[in-house]
mmCIF file of C-alpha atoms in Angstrom:
data_model
loop_
_atom_site.group_PDB
_atom_site.id
_atom_site.type_symbol
_atom_site.label_atom_id
_atom_site.label_comp_id
_atom_site.label_asym_id
_atom_site.label_seq_id
_atom_site.Cartn_x
_atom_site.Cartn_y
_atom_site.Cartn_z
ATOM 1 C CA UNK N 1 107.560 127.794 39.460
ATOM 2 C CA UNK N 2 105.358 124.781 38.788
ATOM 3 C CA UNK N 3 101.829 124.656 40.112
ATOM 4 C CA UNK N 4 101.027 121.933 42.583
ATOM 5 C CA UNK N 5 98.780 119.327 40.996
ATOM 6 C CA UNK N 6 96.535 118.810 44.020
ATOM 7 C CA UNK N 7 95.961 122.460 44.819
ATOM 8 C CA UNK N 8 92.266 123.256 44.277
ATOM 9 C CA UNK N 9 91.706 125.737 41.502
ATOM 10 C CA UNK N 10 88.941 128.297 41.473
ATOM 11 C CA UNK N 11 87.489 130.266 38.596
ATOM 12 C CA UNK N 12 89.253 133.547 39.250
ATOM 13 C CA UNK N 13 92.161 134.605 41.449
ATOM 14 C CA UNK N 14 90.846 135.603 44.870
ATOM 15 C CA UNK N 15 91.228 139.197 46.045
ATOM 16 C CA UNK N 16 93.641 139.698 48.939
ATOM 17 C CA UNK N 17 90.991 141.110 51.294
ATOM 18 C CA UNK N 18 87.327 140.279 50.911
ATOM 19 C CA UNK N 19 84.738 143.001 51.414
ATOM 20 C CA UNK N 20 83.374 141.374 54.588
ATOM 21 C CA UNK N 21 86.792 140.424 55.989
ATOM 22 C CA UNK N 22 87.124 143.708 57.873
ATOM 23 C CA UNK N 23 84.186 142.804 60.081
ATOM 24 C CA UNK N 24 85.081 139.139 60.417
ATOM 25 C CA UNK N 25 88.639 140.089 61.374
ATOM 26 C CA UNK N 26 87.576 142.382 64.191
ATOM 27 C CA UNK N 27 88.543 141.057 67.644
ATOM 28 C CA UNK N 28 85.981 138.561 68.944
ATOM 29 C CA UNK N 29 84.757 140.904 71.698
ATOM 30 C CA UNK N 30 84.109 143.681 69.145
ATOM 31 C CA UNK N 31 82.117 141.304 66.953
ATOM 32 C CA UNK N 32 80.147 140.134 69.992
ATOM 33 C CA UNK N 33 79.442 143.786 70.916
ATOM 34 C CA UNK N 34 78.215 144.479 67.389
ATOM 35 C CA UNK N 35 75.987 141.395 67.550
ATOM 36 C CA UNK N 36 74.561 142.417 70.922
ATOM 37 C CA UNK N 37 73.842 145.918 69.650
ATOM 38 C CA UNK N 38 71.777 144.349 66.861
ATOM 39 C CA UNK N 39 70.321 141.614 69.093
ATOM 40 C CA UNK N 40 70.235 142.753 72.731
ATOM 41 C CA UNK N 41 69.653 139.989 75.277
ATOM 42 C CA UNK N 42 67.472 142.297 77.384
ATOM 43 C CA UNK N 43 63.976 142.302 75.802
ATOM 44 C CA UNK N 44 63.406 145.837 77.136
ATOM 45 C CA UNK N 45 66.350 147.214 75.143
ATOM 46 C CA UNK N 46 65.631 148.018 71.500
ATOM 47 C CA UNK N 47 68.183 146.609 69.056
ATOM 48 C CA UNK N 48 70.196 148.763 66.682
ATOM 49 C CA UNK N 49 69.010 149.010 63.099
ATOM 50 C CA UNK N 50 71.564 148.030 60.451
ATOM 51 C CA UNK N 51 71.974 151.729 59.615
ATOM 52 C CA UNK N 52 72.710 152.564 63.263
ATOM 53 C CA UNK N 53 75.208 149.698 63.388
ATOM 54 C CA UNK N 54 76.990 151.141 60.334
ATOM 55 C CA UNK N 55 77.434 154.400 62.242
ATOM 56 C CA UNK N 56 78.747 152.463 65.258
ATOM 57 C CA UNK N 57 81.316 150.682 63.053
ATOM 58 C CA UNK N 58 82.471 153.970 61.531
ATOM 59 C CA UNK N 59 82.783 155.652 64.919
ATOM 60 C CA UNK N 60 84.303 152.771 66.880
ATOM 61 C CA UNK N 61 86.480 151.103 64.280
ATOM 62 C CA UNK N 62 87.172 153.907 61.859
ATOM 63 C CA UNK N 63 86.131 152.149 58.661
ATOM 64 C CA UNK N 64 82.934 151.882 56.706
ATOM 65 C CA UNK N 65 81.178 148.892 55.179
ATOM 66 C CA UNK N 66 78.102 148.638 53.000
ATOM 67 C CA UNK N 67 74.697 147.618 54.292
ATOM 68 C CA UNK N 68 74.879 144.320 52.378
ATOM 69 C CA UNK N 69 78.319 143.554 53.865
ATOM 70 C CA UNK N 70 76.974 144.163 57.354
ATOM 71 C CA UNK N 71 73.933 142.032 56.571
ATOM 72 C CA UNK N 72 76.185 139.224 55.328
ATOM 73 C CA UNK N 73 78.363 139.473 58.435
ATOM 74 C CA UNK N 74 75.243 139.221 60.622
ATOM 75 C CA UNK N 75 74.135 135.988 58.876
ATOM 76 C CA UNK N 76 77.659 134.576 59.149
ATOM 77 C CA UNK N 77 78.045 135.567 62.819
ATOM 78 C CA UNK N 78 74.692 134.016 63.735
ATOM 79 C CA UNK N 79 75.891 130.752 62.199
ATOM 80 C CA UNK N 80 79.230 131.037 63.982
ATOM 81 C CA UNK N 81 77.527 131.618 67.344
ATOM 82 C CA UNK N 82 75.315 128.581 66.901
ATOM 83 C CA UNK N 83 78.240 126.411 65.833
ATOM 84 C CA UNK N 84 80.326 127.659 68.753
ATOM 85 C CA UNK N 85 77.513 126.718 71.151
ATOM 86 C CA UNK N 86 77.086 123.293 69.512
ATOM 87 C CA UNK N 87 80.821 122.660 69.637
ATOM 88 C CA UNK N 88 81.003 123.683 73.284
ATOM 89 C CA UNK N 89 78.186 121.270 74.177
ATOM 90 C CA UNK N 90 79.841 118.483 72.200
ATOM 91 C CA UNK N 91 83.246 119.110 73.801
ATOM 92 C CA UNK N 92 81.616 119.221 77.232
ATOM 93 C CA UNK N 93 79.966 115.863 76.529
ATOM 94 C CA UNK N 94 83.333 114.449 75.511
ATOM 95 C CA UNK N 95 84.827 115.503 78.850
ATOM 96 C CA UNK N 96 81.927 113.920 80.731
ATOM 97 C CA UNK N 97 82.172 110.654 78.794
ATOM 98 C CA UNK N 98 85.917 110.403 79.331
ATOM 99 C CA UNK N 99 85.058 109.499 82.932
ATOM 100 C CA UNK N 100 83.299 106.346 81.693
ATOM 101 C CA UNK N 101 85.929 103.597 81.341
ATOM 102 C CA UNK N 102 83.537 101.412 79.326
ATOM 103 C CA UNK N 103 83.509 103.782 76.363
ATOM 104 C CA UNK N 104 86.240 103.764 73.734
ATOM 105 C CA UNK N 105 87.677 106.965 72.250
ATOM 106 C CA UNK N 106 85.804 106.160 69.037
ATOM 107 C CA UNK N 107 82.501 105.798 70.914
ATOM 108 C CA UNK N 108 83.082 109.107 72.685
ATOM 109 C CA UNK N 109 83.750 110.849 69.355
ATOM 110 C CA UNK N 110 80.540 109.381 67.954
ATOM 111 C CA UNK N 111 78.411 110.550 70.867
ATOM 112 C CA UNK N 112 80.032 114.012 70.778
ATOM 113 C CA UNK N 113 79.259 114.230 67.060
ATOM 114 C CA UNK N 114 75.662 113.267 67.851
ATOM 115 C CA UNK N 115 75.414 116.113 70.349
ATOM 116 C CA UNK N 116 76.840 118.505 67.791
ATOM 117 C CA UNK N 117 74.393 117.285 65.126
ATOM 118 C CA UNK N 118 71.405 117.633 67.427
ATOM 119 C CA UNK N 119 72.485 121.117 68.508
ATOM 120 C CA UNK N 120 73.148 122.182 64.933
ATOM 121 C CA UNK N 121 69.714 120.943 63.905
ATOM 122 C CA UNK N 122 68.275 122.884 66.844
ATOM 123 C CA UNK N 123 66.144 119.867 67.530
ATOM 124 C CA UNK N 124 65.708 120.694 71.199
ATOM 125 C CA UNK N 125 66.048 116.989 71.898
ATOM 126 C CA UNK N 126 69.754 116.554 72.377
ATOM 127 C CA UNK N 127 69.250 114.117 75.271
ATOM 128 C CA UNK N 128 67.052 111.917 73.092
ATOM 129 C CA UNK N 129 69.591 111.839 70.267
ATOM 130 C CA UNK N 130 72.435 111.039 72.640
ATOM 131 C CA UNK N 131 70.387 108.257 74.266
ATOM 132 C CA UNK N 132 69.669 106.857 70.812
ATOM 133 C CA UNK N 133 73.320 107.030 69.803
ATOM 134 C CA UNK N 134 74.381 105.278 73.035
ATOM 135 C CA UNK N 135 71.733 102.606 72.458
ATOM 136 C CA UNK N 136 73.078 102.022 68.968
ATOM 137 C CA UNK N 137 76.605 101.732 70.291
ATOM 138 C CA UNK N 138 75.381 99.319 72.981
ATOM 139 C CA UNK N 139 73.519 97.249 70.370
ATOM 140 C CA UNK N 140 76.623 97.138 68.234
ATOM 141 C CA UNK N 141 78.653 95.978 71.229
ATOM 142 C CA UNK N 142 75.989 93.318 71.881
ATOM 143 C CA UNK N 143 76.127 92.149 68.240
ATOM 144 C CA UNK N 144 79.900 92.021 68.545
ATOM 145 C CA UNK N 145 79.653 89.931 71.755
ATOM 146 C CA UNK N 146 77.137 87.573 70.142
ATOM 147 C CA UNK N 147 79.428 87.059 67.138
ATOM 148 C CA UNK N 148 82.356 86.441 69.500
ATOM 149 C CA UNK N 149 80.359 83.851 71.486
ATOM 150 C CA UNK N 150 79.277 82.109 68.281
ATOM 151 C CA UNK N 151 82.908 81.955 67.149
ATOM 152 C CA UNK N 152 84.028 80.577 70.520
ATOM 153 C CA UNK N 153 81.287 77.924 70.358
ATOM 154 C CA UNK N 154 82.384 77.028 66.844
ATOM 155 C CA UNK N 155 85.997 76.751 67.998
ATOM 156 C CA UNK N 156 85.044 74.586 71.004
ATOM 157 C CA UNK N 157 83.029 72.237 68.773
ATOM 158 C CA UNK N 158 85.958 71.982 66.358
ATOM 159 C CA UNK N 159 88.343 71.121 69.196
ATOM 160 C CA UNK N 160 85.946 68.421 70.496
ATOM 161 C CA UNK N 161 85.718 66.925 67.016
ATOM 162 C CA UNK N 162 89.516 67.121 66.620
ATOM 163 C CA UNK N 163 90.018 65.330 69.934
ATOM 164 C CA UNK N 164 87.689 62.501 68.834
ATOM 165 C CA UNK N 165 89.647 62.110 65.598
ATOM 166 C CA UNK N 166 92.921 62.188 67.463
ATOM 167 C CA UNK N 167 91.725 59.519 69.924
ATOM 168 C CA UNK N 168 90.317 57.266 67.181
ATOM 169 C CA UNK N 169 92.789 54.379 66.868
ATOM 170 C CA UNK N 170 90.986 52.934 63.850
ATOM 171 C CA UNK N 171 92.192 55.832 61.664
ATOM 172 C CA UNK N 172 95.582 56.025 59.967
ATOM 173 C CA UNK N 173 97.792 59.119 60.389
ATOM 174 C CA UNK N 174 96.872 60.297 56.846
ATOM 175 C CA UNK N 175 93.165 59.871 57.550
ATOM 176 C CA UNK N 176 93.496 61.780 60.810
ATOM 177 C CA UNK N 177 95.330 64.626 59.043
ATOM 178 C CA UNK N 178 92.623 64.787 56.342
ATOM 179 C CA UNK N 179 89.840 64.872 58.954
ATOM 180 C CA UNK N 180 91.652 67.557 60.938
ATOM 181 C CA UNK N 181 91.974 69.697 57.808
ATOM 182 C CA UNK N 182 88.254 69.238 57.224
ATOM 183 C CA UNK N 183 87.367 70.219 60.805
ATOM 184 C CA UNK N 184 89.485 73.343 60.756
ATOM 185 C CA UNK N 185 88.549 74.064 57.137
ATOM 186 C CA UNK N 186 92.149 74.104 56.054
ATOM 187 C CA UNK N 187 91.696 72.331 52.796
ATOM 188 C CA UNK L 1 79.753 133.154 37.514
ATOM 189 C CA UNK L 2 79.995 132.808 41.281
ATOM 190 C CA UNK L 3 81.760 129.476 41.497
ATOM 191 C CA UNK L 4 84.521 130.691 43.793
ATOM 192 C CA UNK L 5 82.113 132.498 46.087
ATOM 193 C CA UNK L 6 79.866 129.431 46.464
ATOM 194 C CA UNK L 7 82.732 127.040 47.239
ATOM 195 C CA UNK L 8 84.258 129.542 49.615
ATOM 196 C CA UNK L 9 80.906 130.051 51.371
ATOM 197 C CA UNK L 10 80.327 126.305 51.843
ATOM 198 C CA UNK L 11 83.795 125.934 53.356
ATOM 199 C CA UNK L 12 83.278 128.990 55.525
ATOM 200 C CA UNK L 13 79.964 127.641 56.774
ATOM 201 C CA UNK L 14 81.691 124.407 57.841
ATOM 202 C CA UNK L 15 84.784 126.025 59.333
ATOM 203 C CA UNK L 16 83.334 127.065 62.735
ATOM 204 C CA UNK L 17 82.309 123.432 63.368
ATOM 205 C CA UNK L 18 86.049 122.718 63.789
ATOM 206 C CA UNK L 19 86.042 119.112 62.735
ATOM 207 C CA UNK L 20 82.499 118.191 63.685
ATOM 208 C CA UNK L 21 80.166 117.364 60.817
ATOM 209 C CA UNK L 22 77.210 119.583 60.034
ATOM 210 C CA UNK L 23 73.917 118.047 58.846
ATOM 211 C CA UNK L 24 73.359 118.879 55.195
ATOM 212 C CA UNK L 25 70.066 120.700 55.847
ATOM 213 C CA UNK L 26 71.701 122.991 58.379
ATOM 214 C CA UNK L 27 74.656 123.551 56.053
ATOM 215 C CA UNK L 28 72.366 124.395 53.146
ATOM 216 C CA UNK L 29 70.337 126.766 55.315
ATOM 217 C CA UNK L 30 73.460 128.604 56.416
ATOM 218 C CA UNK L 31 74.902 128.810 52.916
ATOM 219 C CA UNK L 32 71.594 130.137 51.590
ATOM 220 C CA UNK L 33 71.593 132.752 54.339
ATOM 221 C CA UNK L 34 75.017 133.906 53.211
ATOM 222 C CA UNK L 35 74.383 133.986 49.469
ATOM 223 C CA UNK L 36 72.062 136.121 47.417
ATOM 224 C CA UNK L 37 70.335 134.760 45.438
ATOM 225 C CA UNK L 38 70.221 131.384 47.244
ATOM 226 C CA UNK L 39 71.725 128.399 45.467
ATOM 227 C CA UNK L 40 69.802 126.362 42.930
ATOM 228 C CA UNK L 41 69.722 122.575 43.391
ATOM 229 C CA UNK L 42 72.106 122.164 40.446
ATOM 230 C CA UNK L 43 74.597 124.637 41.879
ATOM 231 C CA UNK L 44 74.402 122.993 45.292
ATOM 232 C CA UNK L 45 74.939 119.429 44.016
ATOM 233 C CA UNK L 46 77.742 120.296 41.620
ATOM 234 C CA UNK L 47 79.746 122.349 44.132
ATOM 235 C CA UNK L 48 79.315 119.843 46.947
ATOM 236 C CA UNK L 49 80.483 117.126 44.558
ATOM 237 C CA UNK L 50 83.491 119.223 43.513
ATOM 238 C CA UNK L 51 84.479 119.931 47.113
ATOM 239 C CA UNK L 52 84.163 116.228 47.978
ATOM 240 C CA UNK L 53 86.178 115.199 44.918
ATOM 241 C CA UNK L 54 88.958 117.580 45.904
ATOM 242 C CA UNK L 55 88.810 116.233 49.493
ATOM 243 C CA UNK L 56 88.082 119.711 50.856
ATOM 244 C CA UNK L 57 84.993 118.366 52.621
ATOM 245 C CA UNK L 58 84.136 114.866 53.767
ATOM 246 C CA UNK L 59 80.876 112.980 54.252
ATOM 247 C CA UNK L 60 80.421 111.652 57.809
ATOM 248 C CA UNK L 61 77.822 108.971 58.644
ATOM 249 C CA UNK L 62 75.294 109.805 61.340
ATOM 250 C CA UNK L 63 75.032 107.521 64.366
ATOM 251 C CA UNK L 64 71.283 107.797 64.831
ATOM 252 C CA UNK L 65 70.018 108.210 61.290
ATOM 253 C CA UNK L 66 71.535 106.326 58.362
ATOM 254 C CA UNK L 67 69.852 108.655 55.902
ATOM 255 C CA UNK L 68 71.136 111.861 57.449
ATOM 256 C CA UNK L 69 73.954 113.270 55.323
ATOM 257 C CA UNK L 70 76.581 115.319 57.145
ATOM 258 C CA UNK L 71 79.689 117.114 55.973
ATOM 259 C CA UNK L 72 82.848 118.239 57.728
ATOM 260 C CA UNK L 73 85.635 120.463 56.452
ATOM 261 C CA UNK L 74 88.963 118.659 56.033
ATOM 262 C CA UNK L 75 92.434 119.973 56.864
ATOM 263 C CA UNK L 76 92.930 120.489 53.136
ATOM 264 C CA UNK L 77 89.675 122.475 53.062
ATOM 265 C CA UNK L 78 90.835 124.694 55.909
ATOM 266 C CA UNK L 79 94.104 125.347 54.114
ATOM 267 C CA UNK L 80 92.266 126.093 50.844
ATOM 268 C CA UNK L 81 90.077 128.611 52.657
ATOM 269 C CA UNK L 82 93.062 130.332 54.261
ATOM 270 C CA UNK L 83 94.895 130.682 50.970
ATOM 271 C CA UNK L 84 91.968 132.158 49.032
#
């Protein structure tokens, strides 16, 4: 069998199951439980140590992992939780903006991405970023309108000039055609 | 050599964003949290460049900051991650 040319190649063949895959492949609710045991939401409740969490995994899921694997899963799950929250906020924003008929699908995507970026950066100023993004979009729309008006003015001036040439009885047909080409920049 | 692990970790860090682009600082922070020892600048630049060249990740411009670099995982990147 020939190898596909565009398939990315890595240094070594990957193992079938990675060491941390057992934890990452647990059902979402089990991973959330494990997270909450390590990071309880109630400040009065002490969190599990990593060692205690290893015992919980062995007892509840009937397999064992190393301390470093658990530690890696915790870092990965923290990232996943933050991304999930950022994505939810961005998707929610999308739904809200869909109600605004003045915004295009592209604009909505851009604002949603801005929300995601701000959340991912944990800036705490999502509203500010979104306002800035909307302002930029509005400015772009304004620039677009100004360019359109300038073009329309240019076109109107060209038509006025063309009418004068057309009405000028002192010009021959060839001269009129040459002037018209000049006005409409055809030659 | 931990080439595969680094590339895999970058893709994995981008995967939960599901199409949204992650600012490069946040991406780097997450990748560093997942790898021991953290990446050197040379490792970071070369692997990001490789992933971009192979179209496994894509650079997305930021609406409010022209200098803010952001990356998103591509469909090809998601497939590459699944088949590892």
